[in-house]
Coordinates of C-alpha atoms in Angstrom, one line a residue:
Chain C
X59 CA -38.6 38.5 -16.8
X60 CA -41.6 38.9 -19.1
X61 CA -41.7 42.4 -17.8
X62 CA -37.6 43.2 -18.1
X63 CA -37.7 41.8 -21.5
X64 CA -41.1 44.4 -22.9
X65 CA -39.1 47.1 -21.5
X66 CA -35.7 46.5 -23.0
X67 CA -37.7 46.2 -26.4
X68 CA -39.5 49.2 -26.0
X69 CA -35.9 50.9 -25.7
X70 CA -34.0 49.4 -28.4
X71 CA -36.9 49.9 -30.5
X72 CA -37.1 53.9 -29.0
X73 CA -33.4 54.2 -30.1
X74 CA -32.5 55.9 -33.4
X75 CA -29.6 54.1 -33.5
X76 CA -31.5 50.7 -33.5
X77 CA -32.9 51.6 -37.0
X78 CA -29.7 52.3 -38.8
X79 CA -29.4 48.7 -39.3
X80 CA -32.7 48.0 -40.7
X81 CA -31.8 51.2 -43.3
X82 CA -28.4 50.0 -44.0
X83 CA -29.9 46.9 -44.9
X84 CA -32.8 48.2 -46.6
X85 CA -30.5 50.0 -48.5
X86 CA -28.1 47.3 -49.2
X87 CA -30.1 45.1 -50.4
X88 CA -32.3 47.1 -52.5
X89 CA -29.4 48.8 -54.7
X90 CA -27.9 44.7 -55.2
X91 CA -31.6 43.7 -56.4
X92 CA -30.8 47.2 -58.7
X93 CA -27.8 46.5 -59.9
X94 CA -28.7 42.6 -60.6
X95 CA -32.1 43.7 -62.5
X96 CA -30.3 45.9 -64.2
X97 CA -26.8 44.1 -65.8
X98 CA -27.7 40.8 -63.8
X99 CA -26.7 38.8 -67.1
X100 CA -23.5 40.4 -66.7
X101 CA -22.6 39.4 -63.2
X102 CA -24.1 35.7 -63.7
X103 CA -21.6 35.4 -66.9
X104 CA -19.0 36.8 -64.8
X105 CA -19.0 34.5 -61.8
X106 CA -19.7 31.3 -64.1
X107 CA -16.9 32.3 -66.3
X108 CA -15.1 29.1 -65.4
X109 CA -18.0 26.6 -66.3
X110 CA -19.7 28.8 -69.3
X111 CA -16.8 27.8 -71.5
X112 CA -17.2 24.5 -71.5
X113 CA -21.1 24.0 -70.6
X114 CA -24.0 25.6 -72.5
X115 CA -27.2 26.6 -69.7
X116 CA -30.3 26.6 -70.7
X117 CA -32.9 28.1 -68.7
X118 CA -33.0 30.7 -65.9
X119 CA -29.8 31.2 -64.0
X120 CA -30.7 34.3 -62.4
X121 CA -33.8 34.2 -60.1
X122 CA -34.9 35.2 -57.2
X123 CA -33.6 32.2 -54.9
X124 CA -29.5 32.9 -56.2
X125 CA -30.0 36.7 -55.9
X126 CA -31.1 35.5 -52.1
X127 CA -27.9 33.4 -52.0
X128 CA -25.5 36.1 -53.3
X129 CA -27.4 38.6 -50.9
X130 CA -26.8 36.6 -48.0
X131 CA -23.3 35.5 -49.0
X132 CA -22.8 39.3 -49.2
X133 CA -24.6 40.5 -45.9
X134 CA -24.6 37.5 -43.5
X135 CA -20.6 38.6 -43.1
X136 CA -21.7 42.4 -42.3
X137 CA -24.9 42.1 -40.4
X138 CA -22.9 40.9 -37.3
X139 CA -21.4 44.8 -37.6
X140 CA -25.0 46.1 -37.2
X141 CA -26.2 43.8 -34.4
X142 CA -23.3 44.9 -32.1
X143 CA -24.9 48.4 -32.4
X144 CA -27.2 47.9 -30.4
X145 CA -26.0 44.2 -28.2
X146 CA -23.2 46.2 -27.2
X147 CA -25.0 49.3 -25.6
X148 CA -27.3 47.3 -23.4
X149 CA -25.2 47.5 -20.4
X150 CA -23.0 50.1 -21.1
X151 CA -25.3 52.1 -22.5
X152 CA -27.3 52.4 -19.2
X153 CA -23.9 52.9 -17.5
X154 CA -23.0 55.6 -19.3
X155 CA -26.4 57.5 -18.7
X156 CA -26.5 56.8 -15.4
X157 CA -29.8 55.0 -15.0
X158 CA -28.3 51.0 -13.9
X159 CA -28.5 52.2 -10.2
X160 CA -32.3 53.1 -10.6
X161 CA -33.1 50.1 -12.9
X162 CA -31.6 47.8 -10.5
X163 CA -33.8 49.1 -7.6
X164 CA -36.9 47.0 -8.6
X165 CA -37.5 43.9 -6.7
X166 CA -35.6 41.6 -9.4
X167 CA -32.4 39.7 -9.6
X168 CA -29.5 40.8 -11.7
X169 CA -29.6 37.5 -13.6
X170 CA -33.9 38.2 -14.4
X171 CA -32.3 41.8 -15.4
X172 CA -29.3 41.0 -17.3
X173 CA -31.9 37.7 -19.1
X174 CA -34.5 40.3 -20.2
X175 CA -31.7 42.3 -21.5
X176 CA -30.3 39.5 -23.7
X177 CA -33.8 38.5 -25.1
X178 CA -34.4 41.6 -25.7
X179 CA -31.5 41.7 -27.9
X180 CA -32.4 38.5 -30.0
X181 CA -35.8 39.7 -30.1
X182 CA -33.9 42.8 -32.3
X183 CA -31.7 40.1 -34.0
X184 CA -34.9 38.1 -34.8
X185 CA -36.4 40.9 -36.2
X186 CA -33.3 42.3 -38.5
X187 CA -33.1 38.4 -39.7
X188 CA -36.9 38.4 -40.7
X189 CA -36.5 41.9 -42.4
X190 CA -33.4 40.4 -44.5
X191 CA -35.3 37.1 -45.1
X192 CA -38.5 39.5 -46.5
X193 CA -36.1 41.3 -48.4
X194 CA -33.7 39.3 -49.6
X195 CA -36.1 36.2 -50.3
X196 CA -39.5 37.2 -50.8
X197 CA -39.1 40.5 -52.6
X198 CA -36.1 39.0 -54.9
X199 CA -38.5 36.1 -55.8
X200 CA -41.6 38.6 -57.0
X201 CA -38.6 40.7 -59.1
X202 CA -36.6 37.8 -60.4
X203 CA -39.1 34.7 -60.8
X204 CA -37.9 31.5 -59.5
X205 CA -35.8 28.7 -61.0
X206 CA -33.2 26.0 -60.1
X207 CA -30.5 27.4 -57.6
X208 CA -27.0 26.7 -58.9
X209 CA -24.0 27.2 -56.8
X210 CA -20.2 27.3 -56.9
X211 CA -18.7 25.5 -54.0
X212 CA -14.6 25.2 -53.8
X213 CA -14.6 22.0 -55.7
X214 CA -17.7 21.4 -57.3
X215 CA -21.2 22.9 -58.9
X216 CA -24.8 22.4 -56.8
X217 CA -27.9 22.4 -58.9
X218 CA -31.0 22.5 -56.7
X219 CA -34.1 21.6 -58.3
X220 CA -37.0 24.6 -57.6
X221 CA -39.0 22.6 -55.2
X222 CA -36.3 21.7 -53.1
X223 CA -34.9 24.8 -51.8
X224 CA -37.6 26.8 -50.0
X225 CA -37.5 24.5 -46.7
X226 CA -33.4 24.8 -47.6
X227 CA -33.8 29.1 -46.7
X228 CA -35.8 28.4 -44.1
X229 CA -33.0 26.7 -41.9
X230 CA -30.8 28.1 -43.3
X231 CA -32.2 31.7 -41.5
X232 CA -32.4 29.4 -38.4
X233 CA -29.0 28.5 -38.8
X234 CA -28.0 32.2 -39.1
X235 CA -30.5 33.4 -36.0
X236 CA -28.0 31.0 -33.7
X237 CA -25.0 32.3 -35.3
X238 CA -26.0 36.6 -35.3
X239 CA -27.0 35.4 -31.5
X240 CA -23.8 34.5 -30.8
X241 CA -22.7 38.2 -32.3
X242 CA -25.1 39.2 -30.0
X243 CA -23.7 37.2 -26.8
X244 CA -20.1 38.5 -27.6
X245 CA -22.0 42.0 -27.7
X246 CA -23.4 41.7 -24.8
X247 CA -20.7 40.8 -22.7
X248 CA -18.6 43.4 -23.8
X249 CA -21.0 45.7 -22.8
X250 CA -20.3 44.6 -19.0
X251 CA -17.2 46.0 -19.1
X252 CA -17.5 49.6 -20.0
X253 CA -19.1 52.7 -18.9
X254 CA -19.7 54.1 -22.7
X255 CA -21.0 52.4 -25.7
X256 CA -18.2 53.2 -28.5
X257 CA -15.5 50.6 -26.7
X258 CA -18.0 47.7 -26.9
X259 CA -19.1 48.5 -30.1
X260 CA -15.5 48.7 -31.3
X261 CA -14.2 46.1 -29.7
X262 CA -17.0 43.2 -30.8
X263 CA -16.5 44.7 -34.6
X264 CA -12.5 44.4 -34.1
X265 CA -13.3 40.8 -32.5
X266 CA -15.2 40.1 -35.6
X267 CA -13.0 41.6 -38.0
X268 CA -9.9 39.7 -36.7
X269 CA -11.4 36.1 -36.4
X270 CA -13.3 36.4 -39.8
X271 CA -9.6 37.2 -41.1
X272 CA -8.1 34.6 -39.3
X273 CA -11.5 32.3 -40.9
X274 CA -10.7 32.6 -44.2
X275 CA -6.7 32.3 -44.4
X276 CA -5.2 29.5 -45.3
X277 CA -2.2 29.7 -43.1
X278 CA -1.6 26.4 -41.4
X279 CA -0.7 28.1 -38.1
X280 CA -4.8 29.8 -38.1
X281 CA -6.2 26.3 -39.8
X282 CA -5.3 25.0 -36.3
X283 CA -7.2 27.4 -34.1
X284 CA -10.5 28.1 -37.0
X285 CA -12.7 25.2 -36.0
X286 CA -12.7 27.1 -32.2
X287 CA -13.1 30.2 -33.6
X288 CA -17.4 31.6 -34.1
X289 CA -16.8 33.2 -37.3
X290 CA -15.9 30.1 -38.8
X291 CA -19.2 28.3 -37.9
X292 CA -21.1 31.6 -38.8
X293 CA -21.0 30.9 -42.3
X294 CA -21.8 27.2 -42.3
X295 CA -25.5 28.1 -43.5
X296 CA -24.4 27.1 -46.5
X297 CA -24.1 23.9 -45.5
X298 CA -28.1 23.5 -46.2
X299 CA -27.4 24.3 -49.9
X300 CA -25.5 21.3 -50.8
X301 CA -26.8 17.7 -51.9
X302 CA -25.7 14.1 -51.3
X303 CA -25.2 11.8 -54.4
X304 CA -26.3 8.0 -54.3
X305 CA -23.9 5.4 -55.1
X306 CA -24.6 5.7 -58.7
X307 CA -23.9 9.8 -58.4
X308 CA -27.6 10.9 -58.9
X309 CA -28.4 13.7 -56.2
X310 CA -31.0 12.9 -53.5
X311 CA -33.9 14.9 -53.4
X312 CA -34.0 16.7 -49.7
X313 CA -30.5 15.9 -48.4
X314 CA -28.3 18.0 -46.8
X315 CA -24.4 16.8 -47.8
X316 CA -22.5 17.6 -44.5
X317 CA -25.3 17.8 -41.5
X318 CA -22.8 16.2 -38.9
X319 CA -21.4 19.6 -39.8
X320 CA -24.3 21.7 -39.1
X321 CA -24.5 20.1 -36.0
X322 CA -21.2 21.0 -35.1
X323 CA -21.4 24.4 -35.7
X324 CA -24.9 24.6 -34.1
X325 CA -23.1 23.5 -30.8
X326 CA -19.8 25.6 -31.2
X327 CA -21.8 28.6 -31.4
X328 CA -24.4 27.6 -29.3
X329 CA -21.7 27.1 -26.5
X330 CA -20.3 30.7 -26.9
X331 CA -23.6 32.2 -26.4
X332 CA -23.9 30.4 -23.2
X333 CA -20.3 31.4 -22.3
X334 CA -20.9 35.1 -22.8
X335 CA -23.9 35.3 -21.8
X336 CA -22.8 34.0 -18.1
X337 CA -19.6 35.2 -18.3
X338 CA -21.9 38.7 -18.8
X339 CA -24.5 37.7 -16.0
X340 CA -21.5 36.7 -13.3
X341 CA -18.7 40.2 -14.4
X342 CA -22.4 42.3 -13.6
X343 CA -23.0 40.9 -10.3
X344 CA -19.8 41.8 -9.3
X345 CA -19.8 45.1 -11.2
X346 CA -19.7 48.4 -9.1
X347 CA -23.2 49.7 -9.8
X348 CA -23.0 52.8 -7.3
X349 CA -20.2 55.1 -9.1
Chain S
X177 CA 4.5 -8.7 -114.3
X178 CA 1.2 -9.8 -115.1
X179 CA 0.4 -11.3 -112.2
X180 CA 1.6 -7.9 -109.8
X181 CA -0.5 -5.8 -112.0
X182 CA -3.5 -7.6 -111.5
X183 CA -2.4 -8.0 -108.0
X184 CA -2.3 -4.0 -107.7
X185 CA -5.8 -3.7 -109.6
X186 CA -7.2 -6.5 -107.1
X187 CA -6.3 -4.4 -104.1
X188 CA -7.5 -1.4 -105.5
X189 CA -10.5 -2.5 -107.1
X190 CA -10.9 -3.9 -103.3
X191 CA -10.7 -0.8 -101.8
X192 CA -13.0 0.9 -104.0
X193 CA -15.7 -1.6 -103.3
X194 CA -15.5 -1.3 -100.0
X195 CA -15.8 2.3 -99.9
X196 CA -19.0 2.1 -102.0
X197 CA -20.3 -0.4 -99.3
X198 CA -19.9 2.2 -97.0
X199 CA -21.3 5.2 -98.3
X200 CA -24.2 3.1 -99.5
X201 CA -24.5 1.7 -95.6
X202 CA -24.0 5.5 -94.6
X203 CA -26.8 6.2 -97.6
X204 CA -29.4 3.4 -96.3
X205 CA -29.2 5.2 -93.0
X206 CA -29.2 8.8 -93.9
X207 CA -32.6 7.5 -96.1
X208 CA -33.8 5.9 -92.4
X209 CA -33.0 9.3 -90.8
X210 CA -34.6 11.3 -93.5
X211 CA -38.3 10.2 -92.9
X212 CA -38.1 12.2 -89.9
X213 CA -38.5 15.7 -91.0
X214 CA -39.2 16.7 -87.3
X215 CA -39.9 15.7 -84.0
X216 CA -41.1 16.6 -80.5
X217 CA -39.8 14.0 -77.9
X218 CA -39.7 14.2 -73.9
X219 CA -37.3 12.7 -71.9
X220 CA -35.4 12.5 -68.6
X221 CA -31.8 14.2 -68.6
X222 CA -29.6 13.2 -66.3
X223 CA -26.3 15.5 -66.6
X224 CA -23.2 12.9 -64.8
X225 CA -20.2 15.8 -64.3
X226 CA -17.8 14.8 -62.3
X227 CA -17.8 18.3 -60.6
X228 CA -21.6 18.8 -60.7
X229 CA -24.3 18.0 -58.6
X230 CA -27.3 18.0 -60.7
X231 CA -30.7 16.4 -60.2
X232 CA -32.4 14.5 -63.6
X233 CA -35.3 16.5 -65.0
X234 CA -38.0 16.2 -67.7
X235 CA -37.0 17.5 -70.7
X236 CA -38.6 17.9 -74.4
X237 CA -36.3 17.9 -77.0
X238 CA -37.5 19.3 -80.4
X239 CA -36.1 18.7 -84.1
X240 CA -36.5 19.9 -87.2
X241 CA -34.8 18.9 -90.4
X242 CA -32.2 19.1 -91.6
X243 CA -29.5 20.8 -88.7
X244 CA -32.6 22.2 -86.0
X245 CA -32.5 20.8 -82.6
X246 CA -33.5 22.4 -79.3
X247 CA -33.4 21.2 -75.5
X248 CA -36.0 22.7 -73.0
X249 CA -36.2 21.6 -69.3
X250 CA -40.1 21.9 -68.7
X251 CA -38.8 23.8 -65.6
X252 CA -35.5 24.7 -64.6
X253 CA -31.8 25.0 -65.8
X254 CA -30.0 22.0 -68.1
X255 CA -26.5 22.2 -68.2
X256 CA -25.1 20.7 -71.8
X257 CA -21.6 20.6 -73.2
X258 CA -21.1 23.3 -74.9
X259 CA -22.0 22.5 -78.9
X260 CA -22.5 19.1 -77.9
X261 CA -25.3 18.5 -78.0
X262 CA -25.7 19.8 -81.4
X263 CA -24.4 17.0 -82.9
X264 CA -27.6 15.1 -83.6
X265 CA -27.1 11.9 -85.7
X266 CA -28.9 13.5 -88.8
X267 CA -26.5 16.3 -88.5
X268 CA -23.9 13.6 -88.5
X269 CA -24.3 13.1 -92.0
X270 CA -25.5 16.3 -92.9
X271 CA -22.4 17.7 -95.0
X272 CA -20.5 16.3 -97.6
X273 CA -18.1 13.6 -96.9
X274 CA -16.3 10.5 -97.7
X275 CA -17.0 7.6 -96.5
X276 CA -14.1 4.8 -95.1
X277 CA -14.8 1.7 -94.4
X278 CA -13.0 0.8 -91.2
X279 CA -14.0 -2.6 -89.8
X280 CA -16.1 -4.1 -88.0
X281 CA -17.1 -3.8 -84.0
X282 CA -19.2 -5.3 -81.1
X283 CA -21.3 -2.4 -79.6
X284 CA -23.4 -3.5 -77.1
X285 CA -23.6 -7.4 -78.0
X286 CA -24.6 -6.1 -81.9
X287 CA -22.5 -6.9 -84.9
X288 CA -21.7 -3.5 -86.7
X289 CA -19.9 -1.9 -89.2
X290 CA -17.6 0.9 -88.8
X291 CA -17.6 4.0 -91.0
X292 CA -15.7 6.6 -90.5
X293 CA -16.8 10.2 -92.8
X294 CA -14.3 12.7 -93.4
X295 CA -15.8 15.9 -94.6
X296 CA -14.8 17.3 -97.9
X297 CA -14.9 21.3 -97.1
X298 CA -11.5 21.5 -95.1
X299 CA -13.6 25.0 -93.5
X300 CA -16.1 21.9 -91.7
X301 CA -16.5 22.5 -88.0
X302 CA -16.1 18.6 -87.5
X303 CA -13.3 16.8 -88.1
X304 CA -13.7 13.1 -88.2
X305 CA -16.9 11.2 -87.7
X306 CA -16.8 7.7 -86.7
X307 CA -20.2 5.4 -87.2
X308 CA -20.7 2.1 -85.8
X309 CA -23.9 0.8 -88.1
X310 CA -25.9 -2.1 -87.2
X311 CA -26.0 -3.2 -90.8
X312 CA -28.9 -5.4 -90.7
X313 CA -31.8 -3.0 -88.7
X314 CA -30.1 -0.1 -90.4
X315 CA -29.6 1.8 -87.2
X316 CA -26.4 4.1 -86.0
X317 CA -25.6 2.5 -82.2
X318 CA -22.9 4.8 -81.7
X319 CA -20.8 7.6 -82.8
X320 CA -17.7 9.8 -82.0
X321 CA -17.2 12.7 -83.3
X322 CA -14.3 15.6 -83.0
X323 CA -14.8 18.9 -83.6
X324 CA -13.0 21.9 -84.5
X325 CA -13.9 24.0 -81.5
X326 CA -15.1 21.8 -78.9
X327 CA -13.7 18.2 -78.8
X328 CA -14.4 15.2 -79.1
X329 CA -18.4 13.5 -78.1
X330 CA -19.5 9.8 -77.9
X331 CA -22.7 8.7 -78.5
X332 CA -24.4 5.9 -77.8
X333 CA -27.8 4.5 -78.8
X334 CA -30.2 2.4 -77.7
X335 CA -33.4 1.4 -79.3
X336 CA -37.1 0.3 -79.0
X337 CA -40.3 1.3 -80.2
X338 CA -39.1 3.6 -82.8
X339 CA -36.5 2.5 -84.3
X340 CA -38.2 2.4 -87.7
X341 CA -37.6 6.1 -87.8
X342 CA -33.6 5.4 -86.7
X343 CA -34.6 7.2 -83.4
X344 CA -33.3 5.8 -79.9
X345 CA -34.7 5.5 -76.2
X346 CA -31.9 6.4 -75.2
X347 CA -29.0 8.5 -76.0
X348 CA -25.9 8.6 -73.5
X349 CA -23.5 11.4 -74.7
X350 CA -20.2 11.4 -73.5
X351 CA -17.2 14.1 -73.6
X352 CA -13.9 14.9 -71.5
X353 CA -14.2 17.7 -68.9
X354 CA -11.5 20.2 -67.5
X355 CA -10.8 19.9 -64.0
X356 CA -13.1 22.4 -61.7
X357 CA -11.8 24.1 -58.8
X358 CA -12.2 28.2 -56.9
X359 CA -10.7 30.0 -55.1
X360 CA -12.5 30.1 -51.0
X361 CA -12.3 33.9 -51.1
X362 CA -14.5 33.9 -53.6
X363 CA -17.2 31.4 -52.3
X364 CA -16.3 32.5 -48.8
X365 CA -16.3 28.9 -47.7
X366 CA -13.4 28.1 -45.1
X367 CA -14.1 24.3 -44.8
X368 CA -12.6 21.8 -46.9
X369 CA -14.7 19.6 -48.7
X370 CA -15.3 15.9 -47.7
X371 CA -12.7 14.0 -49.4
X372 CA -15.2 10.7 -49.5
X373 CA -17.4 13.0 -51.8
X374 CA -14.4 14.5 -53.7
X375 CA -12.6 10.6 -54.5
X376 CA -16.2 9.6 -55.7
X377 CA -16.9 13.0 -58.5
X378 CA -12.9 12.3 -59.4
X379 CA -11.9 11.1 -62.9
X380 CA -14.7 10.5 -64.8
X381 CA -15.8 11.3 -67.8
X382 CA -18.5 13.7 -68.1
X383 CA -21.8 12.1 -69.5
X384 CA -25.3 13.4 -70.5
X385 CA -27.9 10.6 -70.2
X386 CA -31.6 11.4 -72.0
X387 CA -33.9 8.9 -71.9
X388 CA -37.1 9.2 -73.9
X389 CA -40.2 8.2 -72.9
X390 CA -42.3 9.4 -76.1
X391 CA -41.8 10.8 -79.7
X392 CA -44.2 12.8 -81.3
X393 CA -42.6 12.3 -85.1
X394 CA -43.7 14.8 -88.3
X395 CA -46.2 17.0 -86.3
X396 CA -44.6 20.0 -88.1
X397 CA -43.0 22.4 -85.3
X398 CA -42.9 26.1 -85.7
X399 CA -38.9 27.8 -86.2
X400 CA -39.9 30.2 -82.9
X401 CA -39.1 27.0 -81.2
X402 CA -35.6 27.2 -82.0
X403 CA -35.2 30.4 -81.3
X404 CA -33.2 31.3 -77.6

């Protein structure tokens, strides 16, 4: 496994294509951190509108742990787009050139082979989450300082004192690594079914696309079918940036408001990576490896 | 005829009187107030929004006579009504006014006197200012105010160890708040927020709560203090 799993890395990693994501990011991020350096003020005014005419804040609303938030708000709905660049070429991608045949004449199973290939992939969605996390976290915090997060939730306003939201990024990434692996399952088991890369890759953006759309509308006929769907769950990291009040309404330090939530969503998505993934181990054994 | 003139003359002779009590109540205070020509103080400040979840932090609060006052969370972001919490009590009686005497009141198991002060320029940002004097200890135990521009604010005092300078432990400032609420798309949140937690931040009244653990009283503070 060990073995299959070096390999596959050593391939995604040899693939141009697996470095567009990390630019697009790069890039991404870098010109928000600009823009916000720039006219931040602006843009912080803008989206507290609502709660700047009637409250007066004092102290530093724009630092380095909201310009994380609004990056990840911003990219944590794209990045799925990138990983299925490369998730959804693993199989198809050898299909296409024409080496499965000779990669499946070493003395290992299909499930060792089509396991390596899948780790691999994480490994890559690992590594694109840790590049976003240095990025997004580390290098916003050395431009912007650090402060109290605040955030705008549906109904209400989240202050989070300075020393409480560190550990808060930290699962939340976690959080996020479980959900971009599920981008990665559904990748991966498209991949099964083709014998070129752009259908895969097409089809797990469209998938995407079309459940995030059906995530965020309000339609009662789609509220019915959102808790089932992955993109719904995807963006539940946000979860980890809300606080419980005592009885008395003062915030406890180091809660989380909705974990039963969390835990829900872990499992939802955990349970479509395990059904892709062997719905992607079982299609390949019985996929025609000789044409 | 006699007897309804003099009647007339008694009332108004009355009135007179008791306006004088007042502004000399209001006076005896202002006098309290004035041997404060500035102050540093720290604090807790505990924001209670209905709509806000915000955790109590140390703050120092800084005056300087007669209108100066500044609020500075040693670290992090405070969240104040907006030109609330420029109403200090000496800037209560900062202007030019008339005093009303308007009965008496029970705040907080203390006998007190109610004054209200109408301000003379008609151009005056506030409106009405209503006192509630403990006229024994000379002390202001609460207050409401209106305002031109940004409504109406309560406060409350309570005092210890410095109330020979008129200056509480603790202030809780109340005002109304609008109701909060945006749209998902734009905090690209698809769940529904717990209605539990929703009942329990529903209709209240917002409050700011700073208690004050320590004044340091005519230090002399510099004006770059004030400055944002």
């Amino acid at each position: 496994m060990w073995k299959v799993f070096s390999i596959e890395v050593y391939k995604i990693f040899k693939r141009p294509r697996t470095y567009i994501a990390f630019a697009a990011i790069s890039a991404l991020i870098l010109i928000i951190q600009l823009g916000l350096y720039v006219d931040g003020n602006a843009y912080v005014d803008f989206i507290m509108s609502g709660l700047k005419d009637s409250f007066d804040f004092q102290g530093k609303i724009l630092n380095g742990y909201l310009v994380c938030y609004i990056l990840l708000q911003l990219l944590l709905v794209h990045v799925p787009l990138l990983i299925a660049l490369v998730a959804a070429d693993l199989v198809s991608g050898e299909a296409n050139m024409g080496t499965l045949r000779l990669l499946l004449t070493k003395p290992q199973s299909k499930t060792t082979f089509m396991l390596g290939k899948f780790l691999a992939a994480s490994f890559y969605t690992l590594l694109l989450l840790i590049w976003i996390a240095f990025l997004a976290l580390a290098v916003s915090v050395w431009l912007f300082g650090t402060g109290d997060l605040i955030i705008q939730k549906n109904a209400y306003v989240v202050q989070i004192a300075q020393n409480d939201i560190l550990w808060r990024y930290g699962y939340a990434f976690l959080f996020a690594f479980v959900a971009m692996l599920a981008v990665t399952a559904l990748g991966f088991f498209l991949s099964v079914f083709s014998e070129n890369s752009i259908g895969p890759i097409v089809a797990t953006i469209s998938i995407i696309i079309f459940f995030t759309i059906m995530s965020t509308m309000g339609i009662p006929l789609f509220q019915k079918i959102q808790p089932y769907l992955f993109t719904t769950h995807m963006v539940n990291w946000k979860e980890f940036f809300d606080e419980q009040l005592d009885t008395s309404g003062n915030v406890i330090k180091g809660s989380i408001q909705n974990m039963q939530q969390v835990n829900h969503s872990i499992i939802i998505l955990s349970i479509y990576i395990i059904v892709f993934v062997w719905g992607a181990i079982t299609f390949f054994k019985q996929k025609d490896i000789l044409s | 005829m006699k007897i309804l003139l003099l009647g007339i003359f008694y009332i108004f002779s009355f009135q007179f009187l008791k306006a004088q009590d007042a502004a000399t109540l209001v006076g005896k205070l202002k006098e309290k107030l004035q041997q404060v020509h500035d102050y540093e103080a720290t604090g807790v400040l505990k924001t209670d929004v209905a709509f806000i979840k915000a955790p109590a932090g140390k703050v120092i609060v800084y005056y300087k006579s007669p209108d100066k006052i500044s609020l500075k969370r040693q670290s992090g972001i405070s969240i104040l009504p907006k030109g609330g919490m420029n109403v200090n009590m000496a800037s209560l009686m900062s202007f030019d006014y008339l005093a009303i005497d308007a009965g008496e009141a029970v705040v907080n198991g203390v006998h007190t006197r109610i004054i209200k002060l109408l301000p003379n320029d008609e151009s005056s940002e506030l409106v009405l200012s209503t006192l509630y004097i403990d006229p024994v200890k000379i002390l202001l135990l609460k207050s409401i105010t209106t305002t031109k521009s940004n409504g109406t604010y309560e406060m409350l005092m309570t005092y210890g160890k410095y109330e020979q300078y008129g200056l509480p432990d603790k202030v809780i400032f109340s005002f109304n708040t609008k109701d909060y609420k945006i749209p998902k798309g734009f905090t690209l949140e698809f769940n529904d927020a717990d209605k539990a937690e929703l009942e329990k931040m529903k209709n209240k009244k917002g409050k700011v709560e700073i208690t004050y653990s320590s004044y340091s009283i005519n230090k002399g503070i510099p004006d770059t203090i004030f400055n944002k």
